[in-house]
XYZ file of C-alpha atoms in Angstrom:
504
model
C 0.000 0.000 0.000
C 1.235 3.481 -0.894
C 2.477 5.442 2.120
C 0.876 8.891 2.401
C 2.923 11.660 4.023
C 1.285 14.863 5.242
C 2.438 18.158 6.720
C 1.154 18.176 10.323
C 0.713 21.718 11.635
C 0.727 20.350 15.183
C 4.230 18.848 14.896
C 5.462 21.224 12.164
C 6.836 18.278 10.184
C 5.874 16.186 7.185
C 5.164 12.762 8.637
C 3.850 9.346 7.654
C 0.083 9.125 7.820
C -1.033 6.016 9.683
C -4.810 5.933 10.141
C -6.212 4.903 13.503
C -8.465 2.461 11.670
C -7.608 1.769 7.980
C -11.172 0.563 7.466
C -12.606 3.897 8.596
C -10.317 6.835 7.860
C -11.945 9.955 9.343
C -11.467 13.574 8.283
C -13.153 16.837 9.352
C -12.996 20.165 7.515
C -14.397 23.416 8.878
C -17.054 24.489 6.402
C -18.657 27.844 5.582
C -20.819 30.176 7.609
C -23.815 30.359 5.295
C -24.795 34.011 5.158
C -23.599 34.917 1.629
C -21.864 33.660 -1.515
C -18.546 31.845 -1.113
C -15.632 34.057 -2.153
C -12.533 32.821 -3.937
C -10.589 32.324 -0.696
C -13.391 30.147 0.722
C -12.986 27.795 -2.220
C -9.298 27.024 -1.764
C -9.668 24.645 1.234
C -12.567 22.915 -0.527
C -10.375 22.100 -3.532
C -7.309 21.192 -1.441
C -9.168 18.783 0.819
C -11.140 17.390 -2.099
C -7.829 16.195 -3.568
C -6.876 14.670 -0.220
C -10.303 13.010 -0.008
C -9.845 11.544 -3.496
C -6.376 10.272 -2.559
C -7.595 8.661 0.670
C -10.408 6.952 -1.253
C -7.892 5.702 -3.807
C -5.548 4.249 -1.188
C -8.029 2.935 1.407
C -11.171 2.438 -0.680
C -14.135 4.749 -1.209
C -16.228 2.922 1.405
C -13.527 3.280 4.064
C -13.243 7.076 4.232
C -15.588 9.364 6.167
C -15.311 13.046 5.279
C -17.298 15.576 7.317
C -17.604 19.246 6.334
C -20.065 21.340 8.334
C -22.345 24.274 7.680
C -22.408 26.962 10.370
C -26.033 28.074 10.173
C -26.244 29.945 13.486
C -24.195 33.128 13.503
C -24.545 36.857 14.121
C -23.955 37.645 10.421
C -26.804 35.321 9.441
C -29.016 36.981 12.040
C -28.117 40.436 10.712
C -28.949 39.419 7.139
C -32.314 37.997 8.188
C -33.113 41.088 10.297
C -32.337 43.319 7.301
C -34.767 41.307 5.188
C -37.445 41.552 7.858
C -36.989 45.327 8.150
C -37.271 45.545 4.351
C -40.741 44.013 4.595
C -40.081 40.307 4.025
C -42.861 38.081 5.331
C -42.375 35.419 7.987
C -40.827 35.165 11.420
C -37.140 35.836 12.011
C -36.576 32.077 12.345
C -38.299 31.546 8.989
C -36.152 34.195 7.321
C -32.973 32.742 8.836
C -33.882 29.283 7.568
C -34.738 30.711 4.159
C -31.403 32.523 3.967
C -29.319 29.531 5.048
C -31.167 27.191 2.654
C -30.567 29.635 -0.176
C -26.877 30.065 0.680
C -26.261 26.323 1.033
C -27.799 25.864 -2.403
C -25.449 28.496 -3.824
C -22.482 26.876 -2.089
C -23.256 23.430 -3.473
C -23.683 24.786 -7.004
C -20.410 26.724 -6.844
C -18.327 23.905 -5.336
C -19.859 21.386 -7.752
C -18.726 23.669 -10.582
C -15.170 23.431 -9.204
C -15.344 19.646 -9.416
C -15.437 19.018 -5.656
C -17.008 15.772 -4.487
C -19.705 16.124 -1.845
C -18.421 15.040 1.601
C -19.801 11.930 3.277
C -21.740 14.094 5.745
C -22.546 17.821 5.747
C -23.993 18.571 9.194
C -25.728 21.817 10.094
C -24.816 23.295 13.445
C -28.469 23.845 14.384
C -29.067 20.077 14.243
C -26.488 19.496 17.009
C -27.429 22.066 19.645
C -28.201 19.259 22.115
C -24.731 17.777 21.680
C -23.168 21.203 22.227
C -25.130 21.762 25.446
C -24.080 18.311 26.708
C -20.400 19.033 26.011
C -20.620 22.412 27.750
C -22.232 20.812 30.811
C -19.396 18.283 30.922
C -16.770 21.041 30.742
C -18.439 22.892 33.629
C -18.578 19.705 35.711
C -14.851 19.152 35.167
C -13.962 22.718 36.127
C -12.908 23.817 32.654
C -15.840 26.186 32.132
C -18.059 28.463 34.198
C -21.439 30.173 33.827
C -22.069 33.839 34.528
C -24.796 36.278 33.493
C -26.307 33.843 30.977
C -22.897 33.204 29.388
C -20.701 30.127 29.670
C -16.954 30.680 29.289
C -14.075 28.251 28.794
C -11.193 28.635 31.280
C -8.249 28.854 28.908
C -5.637 28.512 31.667
C -7.194 25.224 32.767
C -5.717 23.621 29.634
C -1.951 23.695 29.995
C -1.239 22.964 26.326
C -3.208 25.947 25.052
C -1.289 27.632 22.224
C 0.655 24.529 21.119
C -0.974 24.426 17.662
C -0.229 28.051 16.833
C 3.028 28.215 18.807
C 1.933 30.967 21.188
C 1.762 31.290 24.954
C -1.325 32.654 26.697
C 0.594 35.587 28.164
C 2.054 36.483 24.764
C -1.417 36.389 23.254
C -2.756 38.790 25.863
C 0.207 41.132 25.411
C 0.151 41.142 21.614
C -3.517 40.901 20.699
C -6.776 42.649 21.241
C -8.927 40.473 23.478
C -12.433 41.147 24.637
C -12.625 42.356 28.239
C -16.073 41.691 29.649
C -17.455 41.735 33.210
C -18.517 38.102 32.972
C -14.952 36.892 32.192
C -12.565 35.578 34.846
C -9.644 36.000 32.430
C -9.382 38.100 29.245
C -8.438 34.999 27.207
C -11.498 32.957 28.232
C -13.792 32.389 25.255
C -17.544 31.962 24.899
C -19.167 28.542 24.768
C -22.735 29.812 25.178
C -24.274 33.294 25.022
C -27.753 34.637 25.780
C -30.337 35.455 23.119
C -33.031 38.092 23.506
C -36.502 37.743 22.006
C -35.324 39.258 18.734
C -32.669 36.590 18.116
C -32.794 32.822 17.545
C -32.169 30.794 20.674
C -32.531 27.448 22.397
C -33.401 26.546 25.978
C -30.416 25.537 28.102
C -29.453 25.211 31.799
C -28.092 28.784 31.534
C -31.182 30.291 29.975
C -32.308 30.843 26.410
C -29.300 31.352 24.178
C -27.126 30.115 21.342
C -23.712 28.431 21.072
C -20.358 30.076 20.507
C -18.659 29.290 17.210
C -15.861 27.033 18.497
C -18.034 24.537 20.381
C -19.978 23.765 17.209
C -17.143 21.956 15.408
C -16.053 20.111 18.562
C -19.558 18.731 19.073
C -20.203 17.828 15.431
C -16.848 16.099 14.932
C -17.359 14.073 18.122
C -20.870 13.029 17.137
C -20.054 12.079 13.536
C -16.485 10.786 13.754
C -16.639 9.001 17.102
C -20.069 8.420 18.600
C -21.911 7.544 15.401
C -19.360 5.067 13.960
C -18.950 3.559 17.435
C -22.706 3.030 17.778
C -22.876 1.534 14.288
C -20.014 -0.884 14.999
C -17.743 0.717 12.384
C -14.725 1.214 14.654
C -12.138 -1.495 15.132
C -11.062 -2.620 18.602
C -7.793 -0.748 18.130
C -9.652 2.455 17.252
C -11.812 2.133 20.344
C -8.655 2.358 22.446
C -8.431 6.040 21.383
C -11.765 7.512 22.479
C -12.969 10.642 20.668
C -9.901 10.703 18.410
C -10.045 10.923 14.608
C -7.391 11.142 11.898
C -7.340 14.513 10.144
C -8.710 17.978 10.897
C -8.320 20.642 8.227
C -9.023 24.236 7.356
C -7.524 27.491 6.182
C -4.547 28.916 8.060
C -6.779 31.794 9.189
C -8.634 29.283 11.392
C -5.521 28.024 13.174
C -6.013 30.665 15.858
C -8.299 31.101 17.618
C -10.817 28.640 16.168
C -8.723 25.470 15.978
C -6.776 26.299 19.112
C -10.069 26.631 20.989
C -11.467 23.452 19.466
C -8.467 21.513 20.737
C -8.695 22.993 24.235
C -12.385 22.326 24.785
C -12.350 18.873 23.128
C -9.264 17.612 24.972
C -10.668 18.853 28.287
C -14.107 17.372 27.626
C -12.458 14.026 26.847
C -9.990 14.115 29.746
C -8.905 10.891 31.459
C -10.075 9.836 34.903
C -6.833 11.103 36.443
C -7.391 14.547 34.929
C -4.933 14.260 32.053
C -6.262 15.913 28.884
C -7.611 13.614 26.215
C -6.796 13.646 22.510
C -8.563 15.136 19.532
C -7.382 15.070 15.884
C -4.090 13.309 15.133
C -3.053 15.432 12.146
C -3.858 19.099 11.515
C -3.563 20.386 7.952
C -3.880 24.054 7.003
C -3.879 25.617 3.566
C -2.312 29.044 3.170
C -4.130 32.221 2.185
C -5.124 33.445 -1.261
C -4.251 36.744 -2.952
C -5.548 38.331 -6.144
C -3.023 39.836 -8.554
C -0.417 40.024 -5.779
C -2.614 41.771 -3.232
C -4.813 40.694 -0.345
C -8.359 40.204 -1.589
C -10.428 43.182 -0.429
C -13.596 44.968 -1.467
C -11.853 48.294 -0.911
C -9.177 47.334 -3.466
C -11.772 46.203 -5.985
C -10.267 42.712 -6.232
C -12.847 40.833 -4.174
C -14.527 38.057 -6.153
C -17.024 35.393 -5.296
C -16.696 32.045 -7.031
C -19.921 32.849 -8.879
C -18.447 36.149 -10.128
C -15.718 34.191 -11.900
C -17.994 31.423 -13.148
C -20.578 33.779 -14.652
C -18.319 36.699 -15.552
C -18.190 40.145 -13.951
C -17.376 43.751 -14.806
C -17.572 42.961 -18.503
C -15.212 39.983 -18.223
C -16.397 36.624 -19.620
C -17.032 33.699 -17.297
C -14.272 31.253 -16.393
C -14.958 27.484 -16.404
C -14.865 25.930 -12.938
C -12.201 23.470 -14.043
C -9.914 26.382 -14.934
C -10.357 27.830 -11.439
C -9.551 24.439 -9.929
C -6.471 24.051 -12.165
C -5.115 27.433 -11.077
C -5.642 26.556 -7.392
C -3.749 23.285 -7.688
C -0.744 24.789 -9.459
C 0.378 26.158 -6.074
C 1.138 23.812 -3.178
C -1.508 24.126 -0.481
C 1.077 25.117 2.153
C 2.151 28.176 0.131
C 0.274 31.460 -0.366
C -1.558 31.390 -3.688
C -1.888 34.295 -6.100
C -4.887 34.297 -8.437
C -4.178 36.152 -11.669
C -6.014 36.515 -14.956
C -2.881 35.351 -16.773
C -2.756 32.125 -14.747
C -6.380 31.481 -15.707
C -5.575 31.978 -19.413
C -2.599 29.618 -19.228
C -4.641 27.036 -17.301
C -7.316 27.081 -19.988
C -4.711 26.508 -22.693
C -3.247 23.573 -20.783
C -6.700 22.064 -20.285
C -7.306 22.421 -24.039
C -4.107 20.436 -24.596
C -5.069 17.746 -22.067
C -8.633 17.439 -23.354
C -7.366 17.042 -26.901
C -5.478 13.973 -25.683
C -8.348 12.355 -23.755
C -10.902 13.221 -26.444
C -14.268 11.700 -25.672
C -12.804 8.863 -23.590
C -15.014 7.886 -20.667
C -13.598 7.397 -17.169
C -12.716 3.765 -16.413
C -12.068 3.368 -12.681
C -10.850 -0.211 -13.172
C -7.654 1.171 -14.713
C -4.755 1.854 -12.374
C -3.792 5.547 -12.301
C -0.246 6.609 -13.082
C 1.919 5.326 -10.215
C 4.217 8.379 -10.257
C 1.207 10.686 -10.006
C -0.144 8.733 -7.028
C 3.312 8.855 -5.469
C 3.459 12.643 -5.966
C 0.071 13.214 -4.339
C 1.021 10.873 -1.503
C 4.042 13.096 -0.853
C 2.113 15.858 0.947
C -0.168 16.506 -2.045
C 2.622 17.514 -4.414
C 0.294 18.710 -7.157
C 3.115 20.291 -9.190
C 4.778 16.929 -9.825
C 1.348 15.391 -10.413
C 0.701 18.025 -13.099
C 4.043 17.172 -14.699
C 2.857 13.577 -15.054
C -0.388 14.659 -16.716
C 1.479 16.922 -19.108
C 3.976 14.181 -19.947
C 1.167 11.778 -20.778
C -0.490 14.370 -23.020
C 2.807 15.055 -24.824
C 3.212 11.316 -25.396
C -0.300 11.109 -26.846
C 0.343 13.995 -29.245
C 3.519 12.442 -30.693
C 2.293 8.839 -30.793
C 0.721 7.085 -33.723
C -0.083 3.778 -32.005
C -1.455 3.091 -28.522
C -3.179 6.449 -28.169
C -6.374 4.961 -26.730
C -4.518 3.336 -23.846
C -2.673 6.562 -23.050
C -5.947 8.529 -23.146
C -7.672 6.122 -20.741
C -4.727 6.241 -18.320
C -4.594 10.036 -18.521
C -8.312 10.307 -17.850
C -8.078 8.000 -14.829
C -4.999 9.741 -13.416
C -6.457 13.241 -13.829
C -9.530 12.124 -11.911
C -7.410 11.964 -8.726
C -6.942 15.708 -9.125
C -10.598 16.249 -9.973
C -9.654 17.198 -13.551
C -10.747 16.111 -17.048
C -14.138 15.107 -15.686
C -15.823 15.941 -19.015
C -15.342 14.657 -22.518
C -13.569 16.979 -24.942
C -16.877 17.767 -26.632
C -18.408 18.730 -23.286
C -15.348 20.810 -22.400
C -15.490 22.779 -25.643
C -19.229 23.283 -25.228
C -18.764 24.487 -21.625
C -16.191 27.060 -22.716
C -18.381 28.325 -25.500
C -21.493 28.486 -23.369
C -23.000 25.830 -25.618
C -22.239 27.833 -28.793
C -22.482 25.813 -32.017
C -19.611 26.844 -34.267
C -20.212 24.175 -36.916
C -22.051 26.566 -39.242
C -19.194 29.061 -39.174
C -16.696 26.230 -39.707
C -18.625 25.144 -42.821
C -18.755 28.767 -44.044
C -14.998 29.217 -43.598
C -14.328 25.899 -45.349
C -16.519 26.972 -48.274
C -14.787 30.354 -48.557
C -11.421 28.621 -48.510
C -12.476 26.188 -51.245
C -13.592 29.122 -53.419
C -10.375 30.991 -52.709
C -8.319 28.013 -53.844
C -9.885 28.511 -57.286
C -10.051 32.315 -57.430
C -6.795 32.941 -55.518
C -8.660 35.697 -53.650
C -8.159 34.884 -49.971
C -9.421 38.229 -48.638
C -12.886 36.815 -47.606
C -11.149 33.925 -45.825
C -8.776 36.242 -43.983
C -11.614 38.594 -42.991
C -13.768 35.833 -41.490
C -10.782 34.257 -39.773
C -9.817 37.626 -38.231
C -13.375 38.136 -36.976
C -13.406 34.680 -35.411
C -10.064 35.236 -33.688
C -11.312 38.610 -32.382
C -14.249 36.744 -30.811
C -11.869 34.391 -28.992
C -12.263 31.467 -31.400
C -9.278 29.250 -32.100
C -9.181 28.547 -35.857
C -7.555 25.321 -37.039
C -7.291 24.851 -40.808
C -5.720 21.785 -42.391
C -6.123 19.496 -45.382
C -8.640 17.541 -43.304
C -10.920 20.565 -42.961
C -11.705 23.480 -40.652
C -12.104 23.177 -36.874
C -13.297 26.053 -34.664
C -12.749 25.907 -30.902
C -13.800 28.382 -28.182
C -10.532 29.760 -26.827
C -9.523 31.976 -23.902
C -11.705 35.091 -23.819
C -14.368 33.555 -26.104
C -17.286 35.968 -26.573
C -20.267 34.554 -28.443
C -21.814 38.009 -28.812
C -19.016 38.988 -31.211
C -20.125 36.228 -33.595
C -23.479 37.887 -34.270
C -23.767 38.826 -37.910
C -20.990 36.517 -39.055
């Protein structure tokens, strides 16, 4: 079996990945807060961990990997959006409007991530479905002295967990000295964070031992990961005896580097304290922590004030007069940079990615995916080496080059290329579908016939001006024109604009 190696943020090393239970590899990724469209930075962890999910399924079997990615559907930003709708005259209670907004946003999220070629996780829990589990965990933390209730709030005692700061490499005192922390009358210590907070009649809330309220953000992921990656598989008999020796522990926890502190640090503290041993020693949580680095746009931090803030949908549909970009192009650009490095989105990278996909799709043609074929071993080896997508891309390109120069055995190369690219979530379409997706479904066959006819006439008359004029107009519309003895082929190219074909 191929050995996977991953960069563990907790140990700051690339280490061998040995699952707790090879028959049930378990991974959790912090998902979106569903109050608006996903922006480009939100999409990077989805694509990164989708590749890891595909690799784990390849190595351990699709039925032996559980991937959980949550939806945070209780949040002050969601409440504010729903309140704004209500004040604008929308019908229904606040709870109805919140549900309507989260349903709408989850639908957008699924459509956008599907367009990027991301597989749906095994489970996509909503925080509001696990309020009971959160309350139970908070009660346990209070009973063990790691949390306290005051004025309708419940706070976690940060100094009760001696390893706090280990993930991010900070000490509690340094954090207080170098950061802005909320000072509130109900806090024993400035670093203590909220597990539960009160809700007034104008906000959503649930009954609890501390009054009507709602959970803090950090407790949500701790409760959902415990329920879905420990309690549920344990109850269903899907954990081996060896795995049961490590209560509440799962294999991989992921997210963007912006979540490392405070969100992931707080998750670790409250989970390890909730799962402490009888002698008081803290328990364990996730074995390996993986964080993807941040995303920039054209060399600058993405910001609305700089005018370089894009949602995924902006790029897919086109914005500010720019044509839409296929989801596979966006995915390709993401994967050209290693997940542990900052990534810079540029229009030029998107153009180059589209050209490379044209080249790859020409090689696979209309070959269908055959999962019985073994993928390229060097590509699998590259991905197993801490998701080295650059080397994996080199293997895809090499296979495509081989196809283009070969005369025999092309079909075998195309099938292997298709199967190997699938591990990266690429070449999911046939070439015909790819060309159609780039052209928005535009049918260029009529124009190809017209150009072929003009060329045939020009061969007799020696007047090639009509041919050159039509070819120039097609190129100006972003059409790639291929003319050979075999005929004329028109392909939507980078910057294709169907509106410029009107009248041709």
